[in-house]
Coordinates of C-alpha atoms in Angstrom, one line a residue:
M1 CA -12.2 81.2 -13.2
D2 CA -12.2 84.2 -11.3
M3 CA -11.9 82.5 -7.4
S4 CA -12.2 85.2 -5.6
K5 CA -15.7 84.3 -5.0
K6 CA -16.2 80.9 -3.7
P7 CA -19.5 79.4 -5.5
V8 CA -22.4 77.9 -3.4
R9 CA -20.9 75.3 -1.1
G10 CA -17.7 76.4 -1.7
S11 CA -14.5 75.1 -0.2
T12 CA -13.5 76.5 2.5
E13 CA -10.3 77.3 5.3
M14 CA -12.8 74.8 7.2
P15 CA -13.3 70.5 6.6
D16 CA -15.8 69.1 4.6
H17 CA -17.2 66.1 2.3
I18 CA -15.2 64.2 5.4
M19 CA -16.4 61.1 4.3
L20 CA -15.4 57.6 5.4
S21 CA -13.5 54.4 2.5
I22 CA -12.1 51.2 2.8
S23 CA -9.2 51.1 1.4
D24 CA -7.4 48.2 2.7
D25 CA -7.9 45.9 5.9
A26 CA -10.9 46.9 7.2
K27 CA -9.8 45.9 10.6
T28 CA -6.6 47.6 11.2
T29 CA -7.2 50.4 9.0
M30 CA -10.3 53.2 8.2
T31 CA -9.7 56.2 5.1
V32 CA -11.4 60.0 5.9
T33 CA -11.3 62.1 2.8
W34 CA -12.0 66.1 3.2
R35 CA -11.8 68.7 1.5
T36 CA -11.2 72.6 2.2
D37 CA -10.4 75.8 0.0
A38 CA -6.6 75.8 -1.3
S39 CA -5.5 77.8 0.8
I40 CA -5.1 75.2 3.2
K41 CA -1.7 72.7 2.8
E42 CA -1.7 70.4 5.0
G43 CA -3.7 68.4 6.6
F44 CA -4.3 65.0 9.2
V45 CA -6.3 63.7 11.5
L46 CA -6.4 62.6 15.0
C47 CA -7.8 59.0 16.1
R48 CA -8.6 57.7 19.4
E49 CA -9.8 54.3 20.2
D50 CA -12.5 54.9 22.7
G51 CA -12.3 54.8 26.5
T52 CA -9.1 56.5 25.9
D53 CA -7.8 60.3 25.7
E54 CA -4.1 59.3 24.2
Y55 CA -4.6 60.3 19.6
K56 CA -3.0 59.0 16.9
K57 CA -1.5 61.3 14.3
T58 CA -2.1 60.4 10.3
I59 CA -0.8 62.7 7.9
A60 CA -2.9 63.1 4.7
V61 CA -1.8 63.3 1.0
T62 CA -3.0 65.8 -0.6
E63 CA -3.5 67.6 -3.7
I64 CA -5.4 69.9 -5.6
F65 CA -8.5 69.8 -7.4
D66 CA -9.5 73.0 -10.3
S67 CA -12.8 72.0 -11.0
D68 CA -15.3 74.3 -13.7
I69 CA -16.4 76.5 -10.1
D70 CA -13.4 75.9 -7.7
S71 CA -10.2 75.2 -6.7
S72 CA -10.2 72.9 -3.7
S73 CA -7.6 71.0 -1.6
L74 CA -8.3 67.3 -1.6
F75 CA -7.3 65.1 1.7
W76 CA -6.6 61.8 2.6
A77 CA -5.9 60.1 4.9
K78 CA -5.4 56.0 6.1
I79 CA -4.9 54.9 9.4
T80 CA -3.8 52.1 9.8
G81 CA -2.3 50.4 13.3
L82 CA -6.1 50.4 14.6
K83 CA -7.6 46.6 16.4
P84 CA -10.0 44.8 14.9
D85 CA -13.8 45.0 16.3
T86 CA -13.5 48.3 18.2
K87 CA -14.4 51.9 18.2
Y88 CA -13.0 54.5 17.2
F89 CA -13.1 58.6 17.4
Y90 CA -12.1 60.8 14.7
T91 CA -11.4 64.7 14.2
C92 CA -9.8 65.8 10.2
G93 CA -8.1 68.8 9.0
N94 CA -5.3 71.4 10.2
E95 CA -3.8 72.9 13.7
E96 CA -6.1 76.1 12.8
F97 CA -9.5 74.6 11.3
R98 CA -10.6 70.9 12.4
S99 CA -14.0 69.0 12.1
G100 CA -16.1 67.6 14.8
E101 CA -15.5 64.2 16.5
F102 CA -16.4 60.9 14.6
C103 CA -16.4 57.6 15.6
F104 CA -16.4 54.6 13.2
T105 CA -15.8 50.7 14.1
T106 CA -13.2 48.4 12.6
E107 CA -14.4 44.8 11.9
P108 CA -13.6 42.3 13.5
E109 CA -11.4 39.6 12.6
N110 CA -12.8 36.3 11.3
L111 CA -16.0 38.0 10.8
T112 CA -18.9 35.9 8.7
K113 CA -22.2 37.4 9.8
F114 CA -22.7 41.6 8.9
K115 CA -24.6 43.1 7.3
F116 CA -24.8 46.2 4.7
I117 CA -26.9 48.0 2.9
A118 CA -27.0 49.1 -0.6
I119 CA -28.5 52.1 -3.1
S120 CA -28.8 53.0 -6.6
D121 CA -29.8 56.8 -8.1
H122 CA -30.1 58.6 -5.9
Q123 CA -28.7 62.0 -8.3
K124 CA -30.9 65.2 -8.1
G125 CA -31.0 67.7 -10.3
H126 CA -32.6 70.8 -8.7
P127 CA -31.8 73.3 -7.0
F128 CA -29.8 73.9 -9.9
N129 CA -27.4 75.9 -7.3
K130 CA -28.0 73.8 -4.3
P131 CA -29.0 70.8 -6.1
D132 CA -31.4 68.3 -3.0
Y133 CA -29.9 65.3 -1.4
S134 CA -31.6 65.9 2.0
K135 CA -34.4 63.3 1.0
V136 CA -31.6 60.9 0.8
G137 CA -29.8 61.9 3.6
N138 CA -32.6 61.9 6.1
F139 CA -34.0 58.1 4.4
L140 CA -30.7 56.3 5.0
K141 CA -30.1 58.6 8.9
K142 CA -33.5 56.2 9.6
V143 CA -32.3 52.9 7.3
L144 CA -29.1 52.9 10.1
E145 CA -31.0 53.6 13.3
E146 CA -33.3 50.5 12.0
N147 CA -30.3 49.2 11.7
P148 CA -27.0 49.9 13.3
D149 CA -25.4 47.1 12.7
T150 CA -24.8 48.2 9.3
R151 CA -21.0 47.9 7.8
F152 CA -20.9 50.1 5.6
I153 CA -23.1 51.5 2.2
L154 CA -22.6 50.9 -1.3
T155 CA -23.5 52.1 -4.3
G156 CA -24.9 51.0 -7.6
G157 CA -23.6 54.6 -9.3
D158 CA -25.7 57.9 -10.2
N159 CA -24.6 59.2 -7.3
T160 CA -24.4 63.0 -9.0
D161 CA -26.1 64.5 -11.7
C162 CA -23.8 65.4 -13.8
G163 CA -20.4 64.5 -12.0
Q164 CA -18.5 66.4 -14.4
H165 CA -19.7 69.4 -12.4
E166 CA -18.3 69.7 -8.7
V167 CA -21.9 72.1 -8.1
Q168 CA -23.3 68.2 -8.0
W169 CA -21.2 66.9 -6.1
N170 CA -21.2 69.2 -3.6
G171 CA -24.8 68.6 -3.1
M172 CA -24.4 64.8 -2.4
F173 CA -22.1 65.9 0.1
S174 CA -23.8 68.3 1.4
G175 CA -27.0 66.1 1.5
L176 CA -25.1 62.9 3.1
T177 CA -23.5 64.8 5.7
G178 CA -24.1 63.1 9.0
V179 CA -24.2 59.7 7.6
I180 CA -21.0 58.8 5.8
E181 CA -18.9 60.9 8.3
S182 CA -19.1 57.4 10.4
I183 CA -19.8 54.7 8.0
P184 CA -17.6 53.6 4.5
Y185 CA -19.3 55.0 2.0
M186 CA -18.6 52.6 -1.3
M187 CA -19.4 54.3 -4.7
T188 CA -19.7 53.0 -7.6
V189 CA -19.6 55.1 -11.0
G190 CA -22.2 55.1 -12.9
N191 CA -23.2 57.1 -16.5
H192 CA -24.6 60.2 -15.0
D193 CA -21.3 60.8 -12.9
N194 CA -19.2 61.1 -15.6
R195 CA -21.5 62.9 -17.4
G196 CA -21.2 66.8 -17.9
F197 CA -22.5 69.8 -20.3
K198 CA -20.1 72.0 -22.1
I199 CA -22.6 74.9 -21.3
Y200 CA -23.9 73.9 -17.8
S201 CA -26.1 76.5 -16.4
E202 CA -29.5 76.9 -14.8
E203 CA -30.7 79.0 -18.7
K204 CA -29.6 75.5 -20.7
C205 CA -27.7 72.9 -20.4
E206 CA -25.9 72.5 -24.1
G207 CA -22.8 69.9 -25.8
R208 CA -23.7 66.9 -23.7
Y209 CA -20.5 64.6 -23.1
Y210 CA -19.1 61.6 -20.7
A211 CA -15.9 61.8 -19.7
E212 CA -13.6 58.5 -20.0
P213 CA -12.0 58.0 -17.2
A214 CA -14.4 59.6 -15.9
E215 CA -12.6 62.7 -14.2
F216 CA -13.8 64.1 -11.4
F217 CA -14.5 61.3 -9.1
D218 CA -11.4 60.0 -10.1
K219 CA -9.7 63.2 -9.0
Q220 CA -11.9 63.4 -5.6
F221 CA -11.4 60.0 -4.8
K222 CA -7.9 58.8 -6.0
G223 CA -7.0 58.0 -2.4
S224 CA -10.8 57.1 -1.0
Y225 CA -10.2 54.1 -2.6
A226 CA -7.9 50.5 -3.3
Y227 CA -5.8 52.0 -6.6
D228 CA -6.0 48.4 -7.6
G229 CA -8.4 48.8 -11.0
P230 CA -7.0 48.3 -14.2
E231 CA -4.1 51.0 -15.9
N232 CA -5.8 53.3 -17.7
W233 CA -9.1 53.6 -15.2
K234 CA -8.1 53.0 -11.5
T235 CA -10.4 54.3 -8.8
E236 CA -13.0 53.5 -11.0
N237 CA -12.6 50.7 -10.5
Y238 CA -11.5 49.0 -7.2
T239 CA -12.3 45.7 -4.5
F240 CA -12.9 45.6 -1.1
N241 CA -12.8 42.5 1.4
Y242 CA -15.4 42.7 4.3
G243 CA -15.4 39.4 6.6
N244 CA -16.2 36.4 3.8
V245 CA -17.3 39.0 1.1
H246 CA -15.2 40.1 -1.6
I247 CA -16.8 43.2 -3.7
A248 CA -15.5 44.5 -7.1
I249 CA -16.8 48.2 -8.1
L250 CA -16.3 48.3 -11.7
G251 CA -17.0 51.4 -13.8
V252 CA -18.3 52.5 -16.8
N253 CA -15.7 52.6 -19.1
G254 CA -13.1 50.3 -20.3
P255 CA -15.0 47.2 -20.8
E256 CA -12.4 44.5 -22.3
E257 CA -9.4 46.0 -20.1
V258 CA -12.0 45.5 -16.8
N259 CA -12.8 41.9 -17.7
D260 CA -9.2 40.9 -18.0
W261 CA -8.3 42.5 -14.5
L262 CA -11.7 41.3 -13.0
K263 CA -10.8 38.0 -14.1
E264 CA -7.0 37.6 -12.7
D265 CA -8.7 39.2 -9.1
L266 CA -11.7 36.8 -8.8
S267 CA -9.0 34.2 -10.0
K268 CA -7.4 34.7 -6.6
C269 CA -10.2 35.3 -4.6
D270 CA -10.8 32.9 -1.4
K271 CA -13.6 34.2 -0.1
T272 CA -16.6 32.8 0.4
W273 CA -19.2 35.2 -1.3
K274 CA -17.6 37.2 -4.7
L275 CA -19.7 39.9 -5.7
G276 CA -19.8 43.0 -8.1
S277 CA -21.1 46.3 -8.6
Y278 CA -22.0 47.8 -12.0
H279 CA -24.2 50.3 -12.8
F280 CA -25.8 48.9 -16.0
P281 CA -27.8 46.0 -15.9
I282 CA -27.1 43.3 -18.2
Y283 CA -30.5 41.7 -17.2
Y284 CA -32.7 45.2 -17.7
S285 CA -36.3 45.9 -17.3
G286 CA -36.9 49.2 -19.7
P287 CA -38.4 48.6 -23.3
E288 CA -35.7 49.9 -25.2
S289 CA -32.4 49.2 -22.6
Q290 CA -30.1 47.4 -24.2
N291 CA -26.8 45.3 -22.2
D292 CA -24.1 46.3 -25.4
D293 CA -22.3 48.1 -23.0
A294 CA -20.7 44.9 -21.1
Y295 CA -22.1 42.7 -22.7
P296 CA -20.3 40.4 -24.3
M297 CA -17.1 41.7 -23.4
M298 CA -17.4 41.6 -19.6
R299 CA -19.2 38.3 -19.5
E300 CA -17.0 35.9 -18.3
S301 CA -15.1 37.4 -15.7
M302 CA -18.7 39.1 -14.6
E303 CA -20.5 35.3 -14.4
M304 CA -17.8 34.2 -12.2
C305 CA -19.5 36.5 -9.7
D306 CA -22.2 35.3 -7.1
I307 CA -24.2 38.0 -7.4
I308 CA -23.9 41.6 -9.9
F309 CA -25.2 44.4 -8.6
S310 CA -26.8 47.4 -10.4
G311 CA -28.6 50.2 -11.0
H312 CA -29.6 53.3 -14.1
E313 CA -33.2 51.4 -14.5
H314 CA -34.6 53.7 -11.3
N315 CA -36.7 50.1 -10.9
F316 CA -36.5 46.6 -8.5
S317 CA -35.4 44.0 -11.0
R318 CA -33.5 40.3 -9.5
S319 CA -33.5 37.5 -11.8
Y320 CA -32.8 34.0 -11.9
P321 CA -29.1 32.3 -11.7
I322 CA -27.7 33.0 -15.3
K323 CA -24.9 32.1 -17.1
N324 CA -24.4 32.1 -20.9
E325 CA -27.9 33.3 -21.4
E326 CA -29.1 30.1 -20.0
M327 CA -31.3 30.6 -16.7
F328 CA -31.0 28.3 -13.5
D329 CA -32.6 27.3 -10.8
R330 CA -29.7 26.9 -8.4
P331 CA -26.9 29.5 -6.9
S332 CA -23.7 27.8 -8.3
Q333 CA -25.9 27.7 -11.6
G334 CA -25.4 31.1 -12.9
T335 CA -25.2 34.7 -11.3
I336 CA -28.0 36.2 -10.4
H337 CA -28.1 40.5 -11.0
Y338 CA -30.0 42.7 -8.8
M339 CA -30.7 45.4 -9.6
L340 CA -30.9 48.3 -6.6
G341 CA -34.4 51.5 -7.8
N342 CA -33.8 54.4 -6.7
T343 CA -33.1 55.7 -3.8
N344 CA -34.4 59.4 -3.6
E345 CA -37.7 59.5 -5.6
N346 CA -36.2 59.3 -8.9
P347 CA -39.3 57.4 -10.9
P348 CA -38.3 55.4 -14.0
G349 CA -38.4 57.5 -17.1
S350 CA -39.8 55.1 -19.0
K351 CA -42.3 52.4 -18.6
T352 CA -40.9 49.2 -17.2
L353 CA -41.7 45.6 -17.8
A354 CA -40.7 42.2 -16.8
K355 CA -39.1 40.2 -18.5
V356 CA -38.3 36.3 -19.0
W357 CA -35.4 36.2 -17.0
H358 CA -36.9 38.2 -13.8
P359 CA -38.5 36.7 -11.0
A360 CA -38.3 39.0 -8.8
F361 CA -40.3 42.8 -10.1
Y362 CA -41.5 46.4 -9.4
P363 CA -41.3 48.7 -11.7
Q364 CA -40.9 51.6 -8.6
E365 CA -42.8 54.3 -10.6
E366 CA -44.7 56.0 -7.5
N367 CA -42.8 58.4 -5.8
N368 CA -40.3 56.8 -3.7
Q369 CA -37.1 55.2 -2.2
M370 CA -35.8 52.2 -1.9
V371 CA -32.6 50.3 -0.3
A372 CA -31.5 46.7 -0.2
I373 CA -31.1 45.1 3.2
I374 CA -28.2 42.8 2.8
E375 CA -27.2 40.8 6.2
V376 CA -24.1 37.5 5.6
D377 CA -24.3 35.0 7.8
G378 CA -21.9 32.1 7.0
N379 CA -22.5 30.4 3.4
K380 CA -25.8 32.5 3.5
M381 CA -27.2 36.1 2.1
T382 CA -30.3 37.5 2.5
L383 CA -31.1 40.4 0.7
T384 CA -34.0 42.5 0.9
S385 CA -35.0 45.1 -0.2
V386 CA -37.5 47.9 1.0
L387 CA -39.2 51.1 0.6
N388 CA -39.1 54.5 2.8
D389 CA -43.3 53.5 3.3
G390 CA -42.2 50.3 4.9
R391 CA -43.5 47.7 2.3
I392 CA -41.1 44.8 0.8
V393 CA -40.8 45.0 -2.8
D394 CA -38.1 42.0 -2.2
K395 CA -36.3 39.4 0.0
C396 CA -34.8 36.5 -0.8
T397 CA -32.4 34.3 0.7
I398 CA -29.2 32.5 -0.7
D399 CA -27.8 29.3 1.0
K400 CA -24.6 27.8 0.1
D401 CA -24.8 24.8 1.7
K402 CA -28.4 23.4 0.3
D403 CA -28.0 25.3 -2.7
E404 CA -30.8 27.1 -3.5
I405 CA -32.7 30.4 -3.3
Q406 CA -35.8 31.2 -1.3
P407 CA -38.3 31.9 -2.1
F408 CA -38.5 29.4 -4.6
A409 CA -38.3 30.4 -8.6
V410 CA -37.3 27.6 -11.1
A411 CA -36.6 29.0 -14.1
P412 CA -38.6 28.7 -17.1
I413 CA -38.1 25.5 -20.1
F414 CA -40.4 25.9 -23.2
N415 CA -42.0 22.5 -24.7
R416 CA -41.9 24.7 -27.5
T417 CA -39.8 27.1 -28.8
R418 CA -40.4 30.7 -28.2
M419 CA -39.2 34.0 -28.7
M420 CA -38.3 36.9 -26.8
F421 CA -38.0 40.3 -27.9
K422 CA -35.7 42.1 -25.5
G423 CA -36.8 39.7 -22.9
V424 CA -40.3 39.9 -23.2
D425 CA -41.9 36.5 -24.5
L426 CA -44.2 37.2 -28.1
G427 CA -47.1 35.2 -26.7
L428 CA -50.2 34.5 -28.7
C429 CA -48.6 36.1 -31.6
L430 CA -46.8 33.2 -32.3
V431 CA -48.6 30.6 -29.9
R432 CA -49.6 28.5 -33.4
T433 CA -46.2 29.8 -35.4
P434 CA -43.1 28.8 -33.4
P435 CA -39.7 29.2 -34.5
E436 CA -38.3 26.1 -36.5
K437 CA -34.9 25.1 -37.4
K438 CA -34.4 23.2 -40.4
D439 CA -30.9 21.9 -41.6
G440 CA -29.3 23.5 -38.8
T441 CA -30.6 27.2 -39.6
W442 CA -33.4 28.7 -37.4
F443 CA -36.6 29.7 -39.4
A444 CA -39.7 32.4 -37.8
P445 CA -42.5 34.7 -39.0
M446 CA -40.8 37.4 -38.7
A447 CA -43.7 39.4 -39.5
T448 CA -45.1 38.5 -35.9
L449 CA -42.7 39.9 -34.5
C450 CA -42.4 43.4 -36.7
T451 CA -45.8 43.6 -36.1
F452 CA -46.0 42.6 -32.0
T453 CA -42.7 45.7 -31.3
G454 CA -45.7 48.2 -33.7
G455 CA -44.2 48.0 -37.1
Y456 CA -45.5 48.2 -40.0
V457 CA -46.3 44.6 -42.4
L458 CA -47.7 44.2 -45.9
K459 CA -48.4 40.9 -46.5
E460 CA -49.1 40.1 -50.3
E461 CA -49.7 36.6 -52.5
G462 CA -46.4 35.1 -52.3
K463 CA -44.4 38.2 -50.2
V464 CA -44.2 39.9 -46.8
T465 CA -42.7 43.6 -46.5
C466 CA -42.0 44.2 -42.7
E467 CA -41.0 48.4 -42.0
F468 CA -39.8 49.0 -38.8
M469 CA -36.9 50.5 -36.9
R470 CA -35.4 53.0 -39.9
H471 CA -35.2 49.9 -41.9
K472 CA -37.4 48.4 -44.9
A473 CA -37.3 44.7 -46.6
T474 CA -39.7 42.1 -48.0
F475 CA -39.2 39.1 -48.9
F476 CA -40.1 36.3 -51.1
E477 CA -41.1 32.5 -50.7
N478 CA -38.9 30.1 -52.0
S479 CA -36.2 33.1 -52.6
D480 CA -32.8 33.7 -50.5
I481 CA -33.1 36.9 -51.8
A482 CA -34.7 40.4 -49.9
I483 CA -34.7 43.8 -51.2
A484 CA -33.1 45.4 -47.8
D485 CA -34.1 49.3 -48.0
G486 CA -34.2 49.7 -51.4
Q487 CA -30.7 46.7 -52.3
E488 CA -31.4 43.4 -52.9
F489 CA -29.5 41.5 -49.7
K490 CA -28.9 37.1 -49.8
M491 CA -30.2 35.6 -47.1
N492 CA -28.1 32.6 -45.4
A493 CA -31.0 30.4 -46.7
P494 CA -34.4 30.7 -48.7
V495 CA -38.1 31.5 -47.7
Y496 CA -40.6 29.2 -47.2
R497 CA -44.8 29.1 -46.3
G498 CA -44.8 27.3 -42.7
S499 CA -47.2 27.3 -39.9
C500 CA -50.4 29.0 -40.6
D501 CA -49.8 29.7 -43.9
Q502 CA -47.0 31.9 -42.3
L503 CA -43.4 33.0 -44.6
Y504 CA -40.7 32.0 -43.0
I505 CA -37.8 33.8 -43.1
P506 CA -33.9 33.0 -41.9
L507 CA -33.6 34.3 -38.4
E508 CA -30.0 35.1 -39.2
G509 CA -30.5 37.3 -42.6
F510 CA -33.4 39.2 -41.6
C511 CA -32.0 39.8 -37.8
N512 CA -28.2 41.3 -40.6
I513 CA -30.7 43.4 -43.0
F514 CA -32.4 44.7 -39.1
K515 CA -29.4 45.3 -36.9
F516 CA -30.7 42.9 -34.5
K517 CA -28.6 40.7 -32.7
W518 CA -30.2 37.1 -31.6
A519 CA -28.9 33.7 -29.9
Y520 CA -30.6 30.5 -29.2
V521 CA -30.6 29.8 -25.6
P522 CA -31.0 26.1 -24.7
R523 CA -31.4 24.7 -21.6
N524 CA -34.9 27.2 -21.8
N525 CA -35.5 26.4 -24.4
F526 CA -35.9 30.2 -26.3
I527 CA -34.7 32.8 -29.2
S528 CA -33.9 35.9 -27.8
V529 CA -33.7 39.0 -30.5
E530 CA -32.3 41.8 -29.4
Y531 CA -31.8 45.2 -30.2
S532 CA -28.9 47.6 -29.2
E533 CA -29.8 51.0 -30.6
Q534 CA -33.3 53.1 -28.8
D535 CA -35.0 53.8 -31.4
F536 CA -38.7 53.0 -30.9
P537 CA -39.9 50.9 -33.7
V538 CA -43.8 52.0 -33.9
S539 CA -44.8 52.9 -37.4
Y540 CA -45.9 55.9 -38.5
Q541 CA -49.1 57.3 -39.8
A542 CA -49.9 59.4 -42.1

């Protein structure tokens, strides 16, 4: 790599990429991150209390960061010994090259009423050499001007479009200049943040890969956040406290290890509110989405949280309180999954739709921006998702004292067993042919599921053929043998003729053939069928 010629937005002797973050007790510490050219070997922060001229000097920890386009010095300075609820001014750099002066305010003692904002999926890929993040920066400035009591910004991931290429981080920092120097910026890693290409140019991108761990993220923010994550996945997993809230940031790698770490972390937590942020939505809205990246590996720990914030799908949704796939009404009964939409005019690439688990939903297929404003007031938390034109998408209040969520929404409990495919009710298709349980085995007219999703079905005397999801199978009345992809396949029970003369196929056998997952959700009385791959089931037209 030729470092004699710096790239666009490359590092210089002057500090840039200046960012505040919480890595310890927010009442008495604040961490400052910045970047310079690799020729600068040492740096420090000068910090003074508002109303005084006396500066405290904090020497920064520094490391060289060799990226795909540049070589830089990274600096992390943890300012300690601060007073709670106090405004401070600071500059960063060395004796010769110093930043301008910025300010921050520490957390007050015994804080139970405060506000933070959450954003997600604000990545931009264009222009290639200078990706434009100015719209998200301008939107945040407007939101912060309207909410000056905001204490920190939480992201739901996809902070960049391709995080294994520094041009993207340069774009993000450029767009957020004037924001994150004065308010802690707490990032969650998304799949785009650990994405890279072996060939990455304006002309073509080839050889896509996902770094495990998220190499560029981990190197740049190693000293920015608490280094308390699981052994092999630190930096992209970390925790912090603010007031009576504990927040666990969960990366997209190593779910089994993250689950063990999070269980231990939350079991020791005595905060009123336990929140998590994980990029991939568990209770998604996309027709081709799936949650195998985290469930069931992280279910036990995630369901110790009051709320899980997520992103990825670029639209908004809020779930009922959910535990072990069952949907409830009261916040004490489960975890609320809250999808943050997108904050930088990034409409979802595929159609989105409300699922059975969503009492609140907005597809955000308009070209707009969204932010969530979260207001904590003791045992109450109000979450308001608002668009950049002022329209409120959703506003709900979780009240732990009353154990209720307003606006009220009662999770459905069906009097006849329903079937959901990827969270969507088959509706009229099964209104007279519901699933049935016989001798402990679930059966359903699975050809109906095939036609509902756009697959091909051929019904003949005493047999039915289903073809979709790259598999083909024929099922025979009164037989537990199916012909699946040209081979005999023995199922767990024989097919029988049920309601409306439909052939009822054992659910377990059918799902094994077509590579589905399924589960019966007893409280709500429905069968959930999931397909983890992102193929589309529509049948071929000759």
